[in-house]
CSV table of C-alpha atoms and ligand atoms in Angstrom, one decimal:
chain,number,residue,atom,x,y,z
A,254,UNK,CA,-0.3,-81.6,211.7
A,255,UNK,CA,-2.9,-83.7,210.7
A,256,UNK,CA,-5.7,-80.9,209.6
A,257,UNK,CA,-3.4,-81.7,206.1
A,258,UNK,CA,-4.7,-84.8,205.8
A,259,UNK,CA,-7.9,-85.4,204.1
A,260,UNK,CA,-10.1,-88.4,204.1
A,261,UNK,CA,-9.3,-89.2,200.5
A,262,UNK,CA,-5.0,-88.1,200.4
A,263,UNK,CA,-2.7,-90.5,199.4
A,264,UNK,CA,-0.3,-90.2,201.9
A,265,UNK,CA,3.4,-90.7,199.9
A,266,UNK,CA,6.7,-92.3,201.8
A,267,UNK,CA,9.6,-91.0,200.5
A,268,UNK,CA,11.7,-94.1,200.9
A,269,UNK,CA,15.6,-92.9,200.5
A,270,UNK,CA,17.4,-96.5,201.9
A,271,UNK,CA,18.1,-94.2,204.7
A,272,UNK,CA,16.8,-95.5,208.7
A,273,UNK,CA,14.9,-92.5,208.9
A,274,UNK,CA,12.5,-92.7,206.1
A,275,UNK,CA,12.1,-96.4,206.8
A,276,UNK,CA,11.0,-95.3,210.0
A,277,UNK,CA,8.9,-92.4,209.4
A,278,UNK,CA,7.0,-94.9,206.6
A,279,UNK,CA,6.2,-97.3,209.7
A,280,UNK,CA,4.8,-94.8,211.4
A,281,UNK,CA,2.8,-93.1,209.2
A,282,UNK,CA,1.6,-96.9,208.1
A,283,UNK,CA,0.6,-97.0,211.4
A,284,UNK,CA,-1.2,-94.3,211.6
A,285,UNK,CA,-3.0,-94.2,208.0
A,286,UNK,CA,-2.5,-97.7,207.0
A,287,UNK,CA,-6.3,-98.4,207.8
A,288,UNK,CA,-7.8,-95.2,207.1
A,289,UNK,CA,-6.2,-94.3,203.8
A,290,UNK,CA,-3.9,-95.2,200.7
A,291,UNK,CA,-0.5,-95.1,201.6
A,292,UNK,CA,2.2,-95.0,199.0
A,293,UNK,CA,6.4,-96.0,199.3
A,294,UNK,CA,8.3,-94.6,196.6
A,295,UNK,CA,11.8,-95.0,196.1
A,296,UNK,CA,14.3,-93.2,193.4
A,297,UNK,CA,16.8,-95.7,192.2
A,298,UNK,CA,20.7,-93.9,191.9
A,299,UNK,CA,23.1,-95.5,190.1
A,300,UNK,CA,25.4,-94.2,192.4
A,301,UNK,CA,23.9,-95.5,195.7
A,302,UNK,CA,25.9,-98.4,197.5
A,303,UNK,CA,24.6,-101.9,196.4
A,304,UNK,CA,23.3,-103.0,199.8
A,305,UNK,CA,21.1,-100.4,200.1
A,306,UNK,CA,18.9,-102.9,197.8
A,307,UNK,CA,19.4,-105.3,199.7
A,308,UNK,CA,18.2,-102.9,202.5
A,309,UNK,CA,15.0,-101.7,200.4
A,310,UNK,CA,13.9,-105.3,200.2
A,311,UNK,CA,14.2,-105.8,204.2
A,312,UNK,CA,11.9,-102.8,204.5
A,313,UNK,CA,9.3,-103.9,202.2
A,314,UNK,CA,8.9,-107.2,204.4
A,315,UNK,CA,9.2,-105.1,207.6
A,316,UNK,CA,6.6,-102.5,206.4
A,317,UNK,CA,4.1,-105.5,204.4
A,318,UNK,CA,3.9,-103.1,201.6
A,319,UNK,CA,5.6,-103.0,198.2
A,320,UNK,CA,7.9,-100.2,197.5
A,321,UNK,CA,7.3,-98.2,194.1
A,322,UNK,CA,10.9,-97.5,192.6
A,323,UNK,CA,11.1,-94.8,190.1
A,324,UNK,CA,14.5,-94.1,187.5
A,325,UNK,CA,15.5,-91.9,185.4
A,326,UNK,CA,16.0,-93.1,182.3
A,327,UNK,CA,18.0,-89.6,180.4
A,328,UNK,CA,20.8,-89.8,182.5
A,329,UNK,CA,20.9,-93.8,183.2
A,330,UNK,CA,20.0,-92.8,187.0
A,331,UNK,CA,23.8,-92.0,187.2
A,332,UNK,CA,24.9,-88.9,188.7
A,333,UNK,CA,28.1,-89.2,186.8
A,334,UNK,CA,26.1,-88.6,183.3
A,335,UNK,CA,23.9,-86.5,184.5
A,336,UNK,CA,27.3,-83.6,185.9
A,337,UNK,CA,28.5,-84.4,182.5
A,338,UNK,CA,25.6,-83.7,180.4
A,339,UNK,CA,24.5,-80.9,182.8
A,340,UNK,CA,28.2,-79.7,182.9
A,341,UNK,CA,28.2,-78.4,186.9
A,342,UNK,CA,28.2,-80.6,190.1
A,343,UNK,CA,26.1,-78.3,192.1
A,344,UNK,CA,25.2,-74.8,191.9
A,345,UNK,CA,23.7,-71.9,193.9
A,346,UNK,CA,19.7,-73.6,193.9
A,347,UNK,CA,21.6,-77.3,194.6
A,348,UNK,CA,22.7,-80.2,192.6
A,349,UNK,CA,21.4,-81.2,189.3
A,350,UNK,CA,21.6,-84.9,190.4
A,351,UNK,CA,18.8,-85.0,193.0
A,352,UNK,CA,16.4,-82.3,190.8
A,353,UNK,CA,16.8,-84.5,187.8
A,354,UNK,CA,17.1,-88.3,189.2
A,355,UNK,CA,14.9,-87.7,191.9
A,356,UNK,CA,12.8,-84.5,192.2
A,357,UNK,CA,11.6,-85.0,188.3
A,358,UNK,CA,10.7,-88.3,189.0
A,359,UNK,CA,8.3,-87.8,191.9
A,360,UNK,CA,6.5,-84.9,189.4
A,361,UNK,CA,6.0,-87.4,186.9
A,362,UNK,CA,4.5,-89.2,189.3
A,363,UNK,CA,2.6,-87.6,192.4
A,364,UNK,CA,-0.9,-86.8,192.1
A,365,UNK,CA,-2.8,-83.7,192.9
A,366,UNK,CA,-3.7,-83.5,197.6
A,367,UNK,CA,-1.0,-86.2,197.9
A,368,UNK,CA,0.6,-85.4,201.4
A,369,UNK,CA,4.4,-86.4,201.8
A,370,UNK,CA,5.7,-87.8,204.6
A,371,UNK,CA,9.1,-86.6,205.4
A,372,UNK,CA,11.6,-88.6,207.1
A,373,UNK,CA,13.3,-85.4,208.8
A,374,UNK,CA,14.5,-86.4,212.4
A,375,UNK,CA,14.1,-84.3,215.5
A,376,UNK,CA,16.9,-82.7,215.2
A,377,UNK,CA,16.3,-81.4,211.7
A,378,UNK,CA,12.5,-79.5,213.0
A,379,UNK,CA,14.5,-76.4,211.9
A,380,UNK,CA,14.6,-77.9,207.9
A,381,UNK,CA,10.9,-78.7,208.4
A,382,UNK,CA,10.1,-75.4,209.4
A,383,UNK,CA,11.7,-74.0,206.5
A,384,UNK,CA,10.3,-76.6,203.9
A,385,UNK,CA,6.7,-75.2,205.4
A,386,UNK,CA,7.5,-72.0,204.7
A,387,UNK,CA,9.1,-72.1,201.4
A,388,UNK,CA,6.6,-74.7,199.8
A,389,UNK,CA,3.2,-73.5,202.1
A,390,UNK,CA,0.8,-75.3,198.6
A,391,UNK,CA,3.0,-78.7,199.5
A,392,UNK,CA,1.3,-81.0,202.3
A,393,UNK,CA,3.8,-82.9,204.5
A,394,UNK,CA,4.2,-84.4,207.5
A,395,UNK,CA,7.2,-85.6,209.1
A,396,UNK,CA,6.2,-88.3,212.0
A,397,UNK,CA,10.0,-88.3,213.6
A,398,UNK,CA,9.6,-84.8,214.8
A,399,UNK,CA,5.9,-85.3,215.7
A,400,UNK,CA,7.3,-88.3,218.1
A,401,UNK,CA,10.5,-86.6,218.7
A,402,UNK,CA,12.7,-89.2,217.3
A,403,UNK,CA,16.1,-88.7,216.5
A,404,UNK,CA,18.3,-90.4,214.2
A,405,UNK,CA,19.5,-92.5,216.7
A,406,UNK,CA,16.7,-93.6,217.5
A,407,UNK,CA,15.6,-94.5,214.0
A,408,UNK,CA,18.5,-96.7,213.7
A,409,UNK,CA,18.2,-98.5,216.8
A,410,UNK,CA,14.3,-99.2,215.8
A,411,UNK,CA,15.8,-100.4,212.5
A,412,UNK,CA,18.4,-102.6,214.5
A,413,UNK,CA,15.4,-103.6,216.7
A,414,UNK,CA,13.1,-105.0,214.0
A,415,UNK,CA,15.9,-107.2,212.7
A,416,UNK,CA,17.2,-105.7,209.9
A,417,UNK,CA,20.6,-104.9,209.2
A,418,UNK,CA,21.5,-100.9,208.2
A,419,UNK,CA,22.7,-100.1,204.7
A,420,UNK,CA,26.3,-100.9,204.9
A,421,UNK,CA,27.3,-97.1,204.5
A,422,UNK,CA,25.6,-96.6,208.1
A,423,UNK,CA,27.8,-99.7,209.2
A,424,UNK,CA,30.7,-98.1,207.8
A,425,UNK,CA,30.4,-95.4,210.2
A,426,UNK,CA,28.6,-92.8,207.3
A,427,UNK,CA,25.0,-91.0,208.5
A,428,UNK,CA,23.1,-91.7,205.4
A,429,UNK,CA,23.1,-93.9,202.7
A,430,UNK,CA,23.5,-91.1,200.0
A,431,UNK,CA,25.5,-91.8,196.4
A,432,UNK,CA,29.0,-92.6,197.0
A,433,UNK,CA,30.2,-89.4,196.6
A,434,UNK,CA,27.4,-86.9,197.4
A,435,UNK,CA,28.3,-83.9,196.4
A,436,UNK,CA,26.3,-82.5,199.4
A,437,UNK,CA,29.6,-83.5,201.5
A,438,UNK,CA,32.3,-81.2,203.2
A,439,UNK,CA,36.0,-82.1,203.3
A,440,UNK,CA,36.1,-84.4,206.0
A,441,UNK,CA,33.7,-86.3,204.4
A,442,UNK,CA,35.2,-86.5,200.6
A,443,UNK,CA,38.5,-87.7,202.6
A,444,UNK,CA,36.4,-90.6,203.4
A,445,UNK,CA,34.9,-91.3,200.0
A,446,UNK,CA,38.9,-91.3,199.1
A,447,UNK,CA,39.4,-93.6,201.6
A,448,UNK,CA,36.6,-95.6,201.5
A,449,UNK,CA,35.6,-96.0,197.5
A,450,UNK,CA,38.9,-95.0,195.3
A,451,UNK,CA,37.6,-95.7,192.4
A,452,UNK,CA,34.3,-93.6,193.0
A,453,UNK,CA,36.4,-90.7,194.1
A,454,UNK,CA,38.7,-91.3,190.7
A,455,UNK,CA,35.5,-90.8,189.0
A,456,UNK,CA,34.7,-87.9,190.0
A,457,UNK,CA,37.7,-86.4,190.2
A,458,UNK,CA,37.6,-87.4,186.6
A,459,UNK,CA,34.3,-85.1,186.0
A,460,UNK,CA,35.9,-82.4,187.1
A,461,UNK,CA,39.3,-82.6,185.2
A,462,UNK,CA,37.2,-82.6,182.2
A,463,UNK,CA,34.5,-79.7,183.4
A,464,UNK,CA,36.9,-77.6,185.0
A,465,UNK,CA,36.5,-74.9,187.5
A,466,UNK,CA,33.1,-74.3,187.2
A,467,UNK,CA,32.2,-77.7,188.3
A,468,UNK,CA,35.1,-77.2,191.2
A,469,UNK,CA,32.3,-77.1,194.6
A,470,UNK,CA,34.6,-77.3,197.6
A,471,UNK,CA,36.5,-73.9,199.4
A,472,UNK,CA,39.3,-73.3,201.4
A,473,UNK,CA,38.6,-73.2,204.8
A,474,UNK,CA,41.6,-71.3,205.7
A,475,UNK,CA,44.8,-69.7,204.9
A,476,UNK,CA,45.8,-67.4,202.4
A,477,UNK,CA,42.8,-68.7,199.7
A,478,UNK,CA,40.3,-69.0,202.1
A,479,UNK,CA,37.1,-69.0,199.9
A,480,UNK,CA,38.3,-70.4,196.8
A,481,UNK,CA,37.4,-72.7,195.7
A,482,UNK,CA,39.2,-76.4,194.7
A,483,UNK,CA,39.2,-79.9,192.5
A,484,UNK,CA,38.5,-82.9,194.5
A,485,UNK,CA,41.8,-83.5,193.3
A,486,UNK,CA,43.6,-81.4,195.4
A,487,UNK,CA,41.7,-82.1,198.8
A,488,UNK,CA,44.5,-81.8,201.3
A,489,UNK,CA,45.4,-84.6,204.0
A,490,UNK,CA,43.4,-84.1,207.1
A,491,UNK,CA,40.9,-85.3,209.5
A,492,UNK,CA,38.8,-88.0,208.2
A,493,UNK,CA,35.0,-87.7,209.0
A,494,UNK,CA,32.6,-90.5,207.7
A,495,UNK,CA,29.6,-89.4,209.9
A,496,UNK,CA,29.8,-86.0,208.7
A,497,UNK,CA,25.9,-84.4,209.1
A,498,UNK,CA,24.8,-84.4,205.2
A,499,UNK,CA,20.7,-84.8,205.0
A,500,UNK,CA,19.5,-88.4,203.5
A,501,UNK,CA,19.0,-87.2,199.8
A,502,UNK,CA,15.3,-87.5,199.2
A,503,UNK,CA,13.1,-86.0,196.4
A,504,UNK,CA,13.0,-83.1,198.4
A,505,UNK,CA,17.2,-82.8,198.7
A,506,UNK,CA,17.6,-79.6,197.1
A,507,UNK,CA,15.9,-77.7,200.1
A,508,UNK,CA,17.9,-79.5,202.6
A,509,UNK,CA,21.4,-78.8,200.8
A,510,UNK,CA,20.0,-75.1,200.4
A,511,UNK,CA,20.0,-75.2,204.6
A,512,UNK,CA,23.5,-76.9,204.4
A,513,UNK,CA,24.9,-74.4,202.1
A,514,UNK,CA,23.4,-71.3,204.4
A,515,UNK,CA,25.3,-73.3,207.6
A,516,UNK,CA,28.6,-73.2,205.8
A,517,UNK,CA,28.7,-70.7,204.1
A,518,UNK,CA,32.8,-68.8,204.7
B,123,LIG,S1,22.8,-88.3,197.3
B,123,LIG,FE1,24.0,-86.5,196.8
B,123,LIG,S2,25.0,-87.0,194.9
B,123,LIG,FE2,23.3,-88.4,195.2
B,123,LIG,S3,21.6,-87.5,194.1
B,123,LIG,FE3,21.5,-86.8,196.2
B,123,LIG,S4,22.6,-84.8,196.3
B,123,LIG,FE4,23.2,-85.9,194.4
């Protein structure tokens, strides 16, 4: 893994509020901080739950390093404007909000040999594999798998060092993605209905005004299985707030690629 890493990389965090990034950053600060120029980077949403500020700031004092946050300035860093503008919520290569909040940002701003670190989790070694073998001209390294550590693990290290999760994670969420990520299945958008009514409204309010096209979740079963349907309409069911979506990093197309191939009908 580390044959990637030359003596003059900058070695880029990819800080997404989520437990596991803010772990993968210690310990790639750990492991570079005295040998080379390690770099935190953070895309501001809009969208994202308050505290996960509040979390951000906790991290810089745990880490002793500033983080860099980038945003958009086109759509307002809002996912809301940027469906709107883009008119579709997500489409067969992923969602416009994390190419153009996130993924354009880091472009603006990377420099040629930098190596990301990836905060994927043991039990996402498949996702790295992939990421390898779709993007072989992009260095990363991804210290959680290297150490084995799962996301568990990451949030009890989190817990350890003193500093409170995002309050999505408290809530009972895996990640501290947008409110409302359209990377969620059913179970989990009965949540956000729950959970953040007026959030859900605004979406819901997206697609009234898009239409079908922007329309992203299916029928699991019965006689439509496979069409799809508004938010709108999501039937009553089982609610599922730790539904497995990826933490949305610059990299969130990829992962939502993988999530799309796992369910697809
Ligand atoms: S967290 Fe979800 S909704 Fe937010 S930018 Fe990422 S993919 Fe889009």
């Amino acid at each position: 893994m580390t044959g990637i890493v030359l003596p003059d990389s900058r070695i880029v965090v990819q800080f997404s509020c989520g437990a596991a990034s803010a772990v993968a950053g210690k310990l790639a600060l750990a492991q570079y901080g005295a040998t080379h120029d390690v770099q935190f980077i953070n895309a501001f949403l809009a969208n994202e739950h308050v505290d996960n500020r509040r979390f951000l700031a906790d991290c810089q004092i745990w880490l002793g390093r500033d983080i860099t946050v980038l945003a958009d300035e086109k759509y307002g860093a809002d996912i809301i404007q940027v469906f709107r503008r883009e008119r579709y919520m997500k489409g067969p290569h992923g969602a416009p909000c994390t190419k153009l909040l996130k993924r354009r940002q880091l472009d603006a701003w990377k420099q040629p040999g930098d190596v990301m670190v990836l905060g994927y989790t043991a039990e996402e070694a498949d996702r790295l594999d992939d990421f390898r073998d779709r993007n072989p001209d992009r260095p990363v390294i991804a210290p959680l798998i290297d150490l084995g550590l799962g996301k568990e693990d990451c949030k009890a290290m989190v817990i350890r060092a003193g500093i409170a999760l995002p309050i999505t994670y408290q809530m009972g969420y895996e990640n501290a993605n947008c409110i409302g990520c359209v990377k969620g299945g059913e179970g989990y958008w009965r949540a956000i209905r729950a959970d953040f009514p007026e959030q859900f409204e605004a979406l819901c309010q997206v697609q009234d005004d898009l239409g079908q096209g922007s329309w992203f979740l299916r029928y699991r079963s019965g006689p439509r299985k496979g069409e799809r349907f508004p938010l709108r309409d999501l039937p009553d069911g089982p609610i599922r707030r730790n539904e497995a979506i990826p933490a949305c990093s610059f990299f969130c197309e990829m992962a939502e690629a993988d999530i799309q191939q796992d369910q697809a009908i």
